[in-house]
Amino acid sequence: MALSSKIIGVGSYVPPKSYTNFDLEEMMDTSHDWIVQRSGIEKRHWVEDECTSDLALQASLKALKAADMSADQLDMIIFATISPDHEFPGTACFLQQKLGISKIPAIDIRQQCTGFIYGLSMADVYIKSGQYKNILLVGAEVHSKGLDKTPNGRAISVLFGDGAGAVVLTATKDSGIFHTELRADGNFAKELWTPAPGSALGKERISKEILDKGLHYAQMNGKLVFVHAVKRMSEILVESLKKSGFSLDDVDLFLFHQANLRINNKVAEVLNIPEEKVFNTIQEFGNTTAATIPLGMDQAIKTGVLKPGMLVAMAAFGGGFTWGASVIRF
Ligand code: UT7
């Protein structure tokens, strides 16, 4: 029987300090009502001084524990983040060191809000090929240190939170990941992006002028992103289910990226998915980009919503544009 890959451990971590929308009213020209009505977010966690690999470490240790595995049994680390510890090397190397292991490959990927789905696809292919057996896949972000927390940044800064989610995948002969479908369209790269630092900015990757212009802060064409997110996530969910040999009705639980509660409600409406089958965490954590899906998975396990044997469909959409969906037997 052919090899499959299966998630055998899940863990998550958010920094202890949370900020309500009312707290943000004190910093930015915003209101609790605006944030809840437009996005569904009620609070988010922001670090005091931790960095991305610190959050990732906590989530990874929990995932390893749940998998009943020690770090030295891992064959590879895949780390999805757009808020790395440093410009280089990748945060996967820092995480590897903090886990107390060495030698195994440690790969950083970006892929923004679709990072976890892209990472899942990579892990699945490595496992199915027989090259690696046990892979740690992490999505982690410290957004709070890169947000403009003045009224100028309110359109973006109220949406994002810090957090990490991790899964351990292993080779199995049971059914695990059925299919992961990935897409990207670089024609929209500048509709949701952070321009600086970067080699396309002129003579310097970063300069006082670049900072004065605020090019190191994320920029987003919110309405366009919203429309594409609903369309693309709906399409790719149906497609990946079809390629997995399932229908929407077969799915026990949907785990979507958490960018906006209205996006997820709209996808559910378009596809006629009962609301109770969509598990959302954005109310509590905001948008944690690459971490949203594994963080949601862990919360769903902890609250008894996600149980072994369930058919789970995941979908995400984000900067790039990138989008993807995956269908797994949990
Ligand atoms: O994870 C990556 C993918 N990201 C997404 O999928 C995000 C997709 N887009 C969205 O979720 C929504 O477009 C947003 C939540 C970002 C914004 O909602 P919107 O309904 O598209 O609002 P808007 O940007 O059109 O802003 C409407 C108004 C503007 O005021 P005027 O021009 O109508 O007077 C903004 O200045 O709301 C104002 N506004 C705010 N007001 C209070 C913008 N940000 C804020 C704020 N608080 N934080």
Tab-separated table of C-alpha atoms and ligand atoms in Angstrom:
chain	number	residue	atom	x	y	z
A	1	MET	CA	0.000	0.000	0.000
A	2	ALA	CA	1.274	3.469	-0.872
A	3	LEU	CA	2.585	5.779	1.852
A	4	SER	CA	0.407	8.576	3.133
A	5	SER	CA	1.209	11.379	5.562
A	6	LYS	CA	-0.783	12.048	8.672
A	7	ILE	CA	-0.884	14.738	11.343
A	8	ILE	CA	-0.176	12.963	14.626
A	9	GLY	CA	0.444	15.930	16.927
A	10	VAL	CA	-0.830	19.502	17.109
A	11	GLY	CA	0.232	22.370	19.370
A	12	SER	CA	-0.220	26.102	19.587
A	13	TYR	CA	0.933	29.066	21.589
A	14	VAL	CA	-0.033	32.694	21.882
A	15	PRO	CA	1.781	35.264	24.030
A	16	PRO	CA	0.051	35.870	27.379
A	17	LYS	CA	-0.904	39.509	26.897
A	18	SER	CA	-4.088	40.225	24.953
A	19	TYR	CA	-5.410	43.550	23.702
A	20	THR	CA	-9.114	44.192	23.271
A	21	ASN	CA	-10.543	46.497	20.653
A	22	PHE	CA	-11.112	48.951	23.498
A	23	ASP	CA	-7.376	48.916	24.226
A	24	LEU	CA	-6.770	49.777	20.559
A	25	GLU	CA	-9.202	52.690	20.795
A	26	GLU	CA	-6.591	54.276	23.079
A	27	MET	CA	-3.828	53.965	20.452
A	28	MET	CA	-5.543	54.421	17.104
A	29	ASP	CA	-8.520	56.344	15.859
A	30	THR	CA	-10.735	53.253	15.824
A	31	SER	CA	-13.681	51.725	17.644
A	32	HIS	CA	-14.709	48.341	18.991
A	33	ASP	CA	-17.862	48.458	16.872
A	34	TRP	CA	-15.974	49.190	13.620
A	35	ILE	CA	-13.535	46.329	14.184
A	36	VAL	CA	-16.212	43.785	15.157
A	37	GLN	CA	-18.574	44.747	12.360
A	38	ARG	CA	-15.909	44.752	9.631
A	39	SER	CA	-13.808	41.779	10.744
A	40	GLY	CA	-15.346	39.905	13.692
A	41	ILE	CA	-12.184	40.465	15.773
A	42	GLU	CA	-12.671	41.173	19.476
A	43	LYS	CA	-9.118	40.824	20.735
A	44	ARG	CA	-5.639	39.692	19.740
A	45	HIS	CA	-2.476	38.632	21.561
A	46	TRP	CA	0.690	40.686	21.166
A	47	VAL	CA	4.145	39.818	22.494
A	48	GLU	CA	6.000	41.805	25.113
A	49	ASP	CA	9.471	40.852	23.979
A	50	GLU	CA	9.304	37.360	22.469
A	51	CYS	CA	10.349	36.690	18.888
A	52	THR	CA	8.810	34.450	16.244
A	53	SER	CA	10.996	31.410	16.978
A	54	ASP	CA	10.117	31.711	20.691
A	55	LEU	CA	6.413	31.351	19.891
A	56	ALA	CA	7.180	28.580	17.410
A	57	LEU	CA	9.216	26.702	20.002
A	58	GLN	CA	6.324	26.591	22.471
A	59	ALA	CA	3.873	25.406	19.810
A	60	SER	CA	6.379	22.823	18.506
A	61	LEU	CA	7.080	21.357	21.944
A	62	LYS	CA	3.341	20.898	22.476
A	63	ALA	CA	2.912	19.306	19.041
A	64	LEU	CA	5.823	16.944	19.701
A	65	LYS	CA	4.338	16.011	23.073
A	66	ALA	CA	0.950	15.325	21.489
A	67	ALA	CA	2.711	13.161	18.888
A	68	ASP	CA	4.601	11.366	21.671
A	69	MET	CA	7.815	12.165	19.860
A	70	SER	CA	11.075	13.848	20.804
A	71	ALA	CA	12.694	16.529	18.675
A	72	ASP	CA	15.582	14.237	17.741
A	73	GLN	CA	13.153	11.944	15.922
A	74	LEU	CA	12.348	14.705	13.422
A	75	ASP	CA	13.704	14.461	9.874
A	76	MET	CA	12.856	17.982	8.725
A	77	ILE	CA	11.482	21.355	9.840
A	78	ILE	CA	9.310	23.491	7.574
A	79	PHE	CA	8.599	26.951	8.950
A	80	ALA	CA	6.057	29.325	7.411
A	81	THR	CA	6.358	32.964	8.462
A	82	ILE	CA	6.382	36.477	7.061
A	83	SER	CA	7.678	37.951	10.318
A	84	PRO	CA	11.043	36.195	10.705
A	85	ASP	CA	13.425	36.629	13.637
A	86	HIS	CA	16.011	38.199	11.292
A	87	GLU	CA	16.512	38.941	7.585
A	88	PHE	CA	18.542	35.750	7.333
A	89	PRO	CA	19.093	32.956	8.103
A	90	GLY	CA	15.561	31.653	8.087
A	91	THR	CA	13.679	31.260	11.343
A	92	ALA	CA	13.593	27.462	10.905
A	93	CYS	CA	17.326	27.458	11.767
A	94	PHE	CA	16.725	29.404	14.980
A	95	LEU	CA	13.886	27.063	15.892
A	96	GLN	CA	16.047	24.033	15.192
A	97	GLN	CA	18.713	25.369	17.565
A	98	LYS	CA	16.113	26.099	20.266
A	99	LEU	CA	14.769	22.551	19.906
A	100	GLY	CA	18.286	21.353	20.676
A	101	ILE	CA	18.741	19.453	17.436
A	102	SER	CA	21.005	19.852	14.428
A	103	LYS	CA	21.748	18.405	10.996
A	104	ILE	CA	18.181	17.907	9.751
A	105	PRO	CA	17.055	20.275	6.981
A	106	ALA	CA	15.327	23.440	8.200
A	107	ILE	CA	13.357	25.286	5.534
A	108	ASP	CA	11.661	28.680	5.680
A	109	ILE	CA	8.738	29.408	3.426
A	110	ARG	CA	6.698	32.589	3.168
A	111	GLN	CA	3.479	32.226	1.171
A	112	GLN	CA	1.844	34.620	3.611
A	113	CYS	CA	-1.601	33.548	4.811
A	114	THR	CA	-1.352	30.398	2.676
A	115	GLY	CA	1.970	29.423	4.273
A	116	PHE	CA	0.601	26.535	6.305
A	117	ILE	CA	-1.187	24.974	3.320
A	118	TYR	CA	1.911	25.299	1.129
A	119	GLY	CA	4.001	23.762	3.923
A	120	LEU	CA	1.522	20.921	4.310
A	121	SER	CA	1.808	20.152	0.626
A	122	MET	CA	5.616	20.109	0.818
A	123	ALA	CA	5.646	17.903	3.902
A	124	ASP	CA	3.178	15.536	2.264
A	125	VAL	CA	5.301	15.189	-0.874
A	126	TYR	CA	8.521	14.578	1.093
A	127	ILE	CA	6.791	11.934	3.208
A	128	LYS	CA	4.994	10.222	0.327
A	129	SER	CA	8.255	10.043	-1.628
A	130	GLY	CA	9.779	8.105	1.252
A	131	GLN	CA	12.613	10.640	1.696
A	132	TYR	CA	11.568	11.774	5.185
A	133	LYS	CA	9.376	10.143	7.800
A	134	ASN	CA	8.702	12.728	10.528
A	135	ILE	CA	8.278	16.406	9.686
A	136	LEU	CA	7.572	19.383	11.950
A	137	LEU	CA	5.515	22.034	10.189
A	138	VAL	CA	5.146	25.377	11.955
A	139	GLY	CA	3.304	28.586	11.188
A	140	ALA	CA	4.265	31.462	13.485
A	141	GLU	CA	4.112	35.231	13.407
A	142	VAL	CA	5.061	38.209	15.523
A	143	HIS	CA	3.165	40.895	13.661
A	144	SER	CA	2.866	43.345	16.534
A	145	LYS	CA	6.466	44.555	16.213
A	146	GLY	CA	5.824	45.522	12.577
A	147	LEU	CA	2.508	47.332	12.876
A	148	ASP	CA	1.981	51.067	12.664
A	149	LYS	CA	0.038	51.541	15.902
A	150	THR	CA	-0.800	55.173	15.202
A	151	PRO	CA	-4.050	56.301	13.527
A	152	ASN	CA	-2.190	56.113	10.151
A	153	GLY	CA	-1.986	52.338	10.453
A	154	ARG	CA	-5.467	51.600	11.758
A	155	ALA	CA	-6.790	49.996	8.568
A	156	ILE	CA	-4.211	47.179	8.919
A	157	SER	CA	-3.016	47.177	12.521
A	158	VAL	CA	-6.323	46.331	14.174
A	159	LEU	CA	-6.506	43.092	12.178
A	160	PHE	CA	-3.295	41.299	13.112
A	161	GLY	CA	-2.232	39.211	16.089
A	162	ASP	CA	0.796	37.197	17.190
A	163	GLY	CA	0.747	33.422	17.589
A	164	ALA	CA	2.068	30.056	16.533
A	165	GLY	CA	0.702	26.672	15.541
A	166	ALA	CA	2.633	23.498	14.822
A	167	VAL	CA	1.898	20.006	13.597
A	168	VAL	CA	3.971	16.841	13.447
A	169	LEU	CA	3.411	14.735	10.358
A	170	THR	CA	4.485	11.162	9.926
A	171	ALA	CA	4.422	8.456	7.285
A	172	THR	CA	1.480	6.091	7.592
A	173	LYS	CA	-0.323	3.446	5.604
A	174	ASP	CA	-3.676	4.780	6.910
A	175	SER	CA	-5.432	7.616	5.190
A	176	GLY	CA	-4.108	11.056	6.179
A	177	ILE	CA	-3.671	13.858	3.680
A	178	PHE	CA	-5.744	13.077	0.607
A	179	HIS	CA	-4.929	16.075	-1.535
A	180	THR	CA	-3.536	19.609	-1.318
A	181	GLU	CA	-4.166	22.090	-4.106
A	182	LEU	CA	-2.005	25.219	-4.435
A	183	ARG	CA	-2.329	28.379	-6.492
A	184	ALA	CA	-0.670	31.782	-6.910
A	185	ASP	CA	-1.216	34.836	-9.097
A	186	GLY	CA	1.626	37.367	-8.999
A	187	ASN	CA	-0.377	39.890	-10.998
A	188	PHE	CA	-1.837	40.858	-7.634
A	189	ALA	CA	1.453	40.896	-5.696
A	190	LYS	CA	1.187	44.588	-4.864
A	191	GLU	CA	-2.415	44.460	-3.669
A	192	LEU	CA	-1.277	43.071	-0.307
A	193	TRP	CA	2.394	43.533	0.489
A	194	THR	CA	5.153	45.087	2.539
A	195	PRO	CA	7.496	46.834	0.075
A	196	ALA	CA	10.557	47.299	2.337
A	197	PRO	CA	13.253	46.280	2.923
A	198	GLY	CA	13.762	45.144	-0.652
A	199	SER	CA	16.111	45.121	-3.617
A	200	ALA	CA	13.452	46.596	-5.920
A	201	LEU	CA	13.337	49.907	-4.049
A	202	GLY	CA	16.294	51.635	-5.672
A	203	LYS	CA	19.863	51.920	-4.488
A	204	GLU	CA	19.235	50.765	-0.925
A	205	ARG	CA	17.157	47.957	0.539
A	206	ILE	CA	16.324	50.182	3.498
A	207	SER	CA	16.961	53.872	4.129
A	208	LYS	CA	15.680	56.747	6.203
A	209	GLU	CA	13.580	57.869	3.245
A	210	ILE	CA	11.997	54.422	2.937
A	211	LEU	CA	11.210	54.431	6.647
A	212	ASP	CA	9.837	57.992	6.493
A	213	LYS	CA	7.474	56.868	3.731
A	214	GLY	CA	6.334	53.926	5.877
A	215	LEU	CA	7.210	51.382	3.180
A	216	HIS	CA	8.174	48.873	5.857
A	217	TYR	CA	4.503	48.626	6.882
A	218	ALA	CA	2.026	46.287	5.200
A	219	GLN	CA	-0.290	47.796	2.604
A	220	MET	CA	-3.545	46.257	1.468
A	221	ASN	CA	-6.297	46.882	-1.016
A	222	GLY	CA	-8.817	45.471	1.465
A	223	LYS	CA	-11.924	45.365	-0.692
A	224	LEU	CA	-10.161	43.679	-3.630
A	225	VAL	CA	-8.530	41.135	-1.313
A	226	PHE	CA	-11.896	40.414	0.284
A	227	VAL	CA	-13.614	39.672	-3.030
A	228	HIS	CA	-10.774	37.448	-4.262
A	229	ALA	CA	-10.545	35.618	-0.932
A	230	VAL	CA	-14.196	34.558	-1.076
A	231	LYS	CA	-14.042	33.517	-4.739
A	232	ARG	CA	-10.706	31.716	-4.622
A	233	MET	CA	-11.242	29.875	-1.341
A	234	SER	CA	-14.660	28.640	-2.496
A	235	GLU	CA	-13.302	27.446	-5.861
A	236	ILE	CA	-10.259	25.687	-4.501
A	237	LEU	CA	-12.161	23.957	-1.710
A	238	VAL	CA	-14.518	22.382	-4.211
A	239	GLU	CA	-11.624	21.448	-6.481
A	240	SER	CA	-9.525	19.800	-3.800
A	241	LEU	CA	-12.524	17.882	-2.476
A	242	LYS	CA	-13.256	16.662	-5.988
A	243	LYS	CA	-9.661	15.515	-6.435
A	244	SER	CA	-9.864	13.752	-3.059
A	245	GLY	CA	-13.034	11.921	-4.072
A	246	PHE	CA	-15.292	13.675	-1.550
A	247	SER	CA	-18.177	16.121	-1.644
A	248	LEU	CA	-18.760	19.165	0.564
A	249	ASP	CA	-21.347	17.170	2.514
A	250	ASP	CA	-18.756	14.553	3.466
A	251	VAL	CA	-16.667	17.117	5.365
A	252	ASP	CA	-17.007	17.087	9.162
A	253	LEU	CA	-15.076	20.293	9.836
A	254	PHE	CA	-13.829	23.247	7.816
A	255	LEU	CA	-10.720	25.099	9.007
A	256	PHE	CA	-10.309	28.317	7.065
A	257	HIS	CA	-7.655	30.980	7.257
A	258	GLN	CA	-8.713	33.690	9.700
A	259	ALA	CA	-8.500	37.046	7.950
A	260	ASN	CA	-12.060	38.176	8.386
A	261	LEU	CA	-15.120	36.479	9.869
A	262	ARG	CA	-17.203	37.962	7.052
A	263	ILE	CA	-14.995	36.251	4.443
A	264	ASN	CA	-15.498	32.872	6.108
A	265	ASN	CA	-19.241	33.396	6.545
A	266	LYS	CA	-19.494	34.358	2.883
A	267	VAL	CA	-17.570	31.242	1.750
A	268	ALA	CA	-19.918	29.121	3.882
A	269	GLU	CA	-22.919	30.892	2.364
A	270	VAL	CA	-21.686	30.516	-1.239
A	271	LEU	CA	-20.981	26.811	-0.755
A	272	ASN	CA	-24.045	26.173	1.409
A	273	ILE	CA	-21.929	24.900	4.324
A	274	PRO	CA	-23.727	24.826	7.703
A	275	GLU	CA	-22.193	27.499	9.956
A	276	GLU	CA	-21.495	25.046	12.777
A	277	LYS	CA	-19.090	23.124	10.517
A	278	VAL	CA	-16.778	26.145	10.161
A	279	PHE	CA	-14.427	26.621	13.103
A	280	ASN	CA	-13.359	30.247	13.595
A	281	THR	CA	-10.881	31.698	16.053
A	282	ILE	CA	-10.406	35.195	14.646
A	283	GLN	CA	-12.611	36.672	17.370
A	284	GLU	CA	-9.962	35.810	19.945
A	285	PHE	CA	-6.675	35.914	18.035
A	286	GLY	CA	-7.113	38.219	15.029
A	287	ASN	CA	-5.231	37.349	11.852
A	288	THR	CA	-2.062	35.436	12.719
A	289	THR	CA	-1.271	34.728	9.047
A	290	ALA	CA	0.660	31.419	8.736
A	291	ALA	CA	-0.428	30.386	12.232
A	292	THR	CA	-4.207	30.654	11.816
A	293	ILE	CA	-4.928	27.131	10.580
A	294	PRO	CA	-2.759	25.089	12.995
A	295	LEU	CA	-3.811	27.408	15.840
A	296	GLY	CA	-7.448	26.784	14.904
A	297	MET	CA	-6.802	23.053	14.642
A	298	ASP	CA	-5.401	23.008	18.168
A	299	GLN	CA	-8.297	25.037	19.557
A	300	ALA	CA	-10.758	22.709	17.816
A	301	ILE	CA	-9.070	19.704	19.461
A	302	LYS	CA	-9.016	21.367	22.893
A	303	THR	CA	-12.702	22.264	22.704
A	304	GLY	CA	-13.674	18.767	21.571
A	305	VAL	CA	-14.857	19.950	18.153
A	306	LEU	CA	-12.148	18.107	16.200
A	307	LYS	CA	-11.889	14.374	16.862
A	308	PRO	CA	-9.805	11.588	15.351
A	309	GLY	CA	-11.286	10.144	12.179
A	310	MET	CA	-13.010	13.342	11.078
A	311	LEU	CA	-12.741	14.530	7.490
A	312	VAL	CA	-11.284	18.044	7.577
A	313	ALA	CA	-11.082	20.541	4.722
A	314	MET	CA	-8.755	23.534	5.059
A	315	ALA	CA	-8.497	26.596	2.830
A	316	ALA	CA	-6.517	29.809	2.871
A	317	PHE	CA	-6.004	32.932	0.813
A	318	GLY	CA	-3.446	35.689	1.171
A	319	GLY	CA	-0.772	37.940	-0.239
A	320	GLY	CA	0.845	36.984	-3.518
A	321	PHE	CA	-1.986	36.371	-4.218
A	322	THR	CA	-1.597	32.806	-3.005
A	323	TRP	CA	-4.314	30.373	-2.086
A	324	GLY	CA	-4.725	26.701	-1.376
A	325	ALA	CA	-6.838	23.961	0.140
A	326	SER	CA	-6.188	20.587	1.700
A	327	VAL	CA	-8.401	17.637	2.555
A	328	ILE	CA	-7.296	15.303	5.345
A	329	ARG	CA	-8.567	12.479	7.497
A	330	PHE	CA	-7.650	13.641	10.986
B	1	UT7	O1	-4.923	37.730	5.616
B	1	UT7	C1	-4.619	38.388	4.464
B	1	UT7	C2	-5.812	38.602	3.665
B	1	UT7	N1	-6.503	39.790	4.107
B	1	UT7	C3	-7.795	39.857	3.947
B	1	UT7	O2	-8.389	38.900	3.490
B	1	UT7	C4	-8.495	41.152	4.290
B	1	UT7	C5	-9.588	41.406	3.317
B	1	UT7	N2	-10.282	42.684	3.517
B	1	UT7	C6	-10.999	42.936	4.614
B	1	UT7	O3	-11.120	42.100	5.490
B	1	UT7	C7	-11.732	44.259	4.698
B	1	UT7	O4	-11.607	44.930	3.470
B	1	UT7	C8	-11.218	45.164	5.853
B	1	UT7	C9	-11.643	44.587	7.202
B	1	UT7	C10	-9.706	45.292	5.793
B	1	UT7	C11	-11.824	46.563	5.745
B	1	UT7	O5	-13.222	46.511	5.664
B	1	UT7	P1	-13.985	47.382	4.562
B	1	UT7	O6	-15.420	47.172	4.792
B	1	UT7	O7	-13.437	46.982	3.232
B	1	UT7	O8	-13.608	48.854	4.988
B	1	UT7	P2	-12.831	49.998	4.181
B	1	UT7	O9	-11.391	49.665	4.065
B	1	UT7	O10	-13.550	50.287	2.938
B	1	UT7	O11	-12.987	51.239	5.152
B	1	UT7	C12	-14.221	51.866	5.327
B	1	UT7	C13	-14.053	53.083	6.218
B	1	UT7	C14	-13.089	54.125	5.665
B	1	UT7	O12	-13.647	55.382	5.978
B	1	UT7	P3	-14.463	56.242	4.882
B	1	UT7	O13	-13.470	56.468	3.768
B	1	UT7	O14	-15.609	55.378	4.459
B	1	UT7	O15	-14.840	57.467	5.631
B	1	UT7	C15	-11.844	53.932	6.476
B	1	UT7	O16	-11.089	55.108	6.618
B	1	UT7	O17	-13.546	52.720	7.498
B	1	UT7	C16	-12.414	53.524	7.818
B	1	UT7	N3	-11.479	52.701	8.594
B	1	UT7	C17	-11.551	52.596	9.936
B	1	UT7	N4	-12.373	53.137	10.837
B	1	UT7	C18	-12.202	52.797	12.122
B	1	UT7	C19	-10.467	51.925	8.150
B	1	UT7	N5	-9.879	51.310	9.187
B	1	UT7	C20	-10.542	51.698	10.300
B	1	UT7	C21	-10.399	51.381	11.664
B	1	UT7	N6	-11.259	51.944	12.527
B	1	UT7	N7	-9.468	50.516	12.118
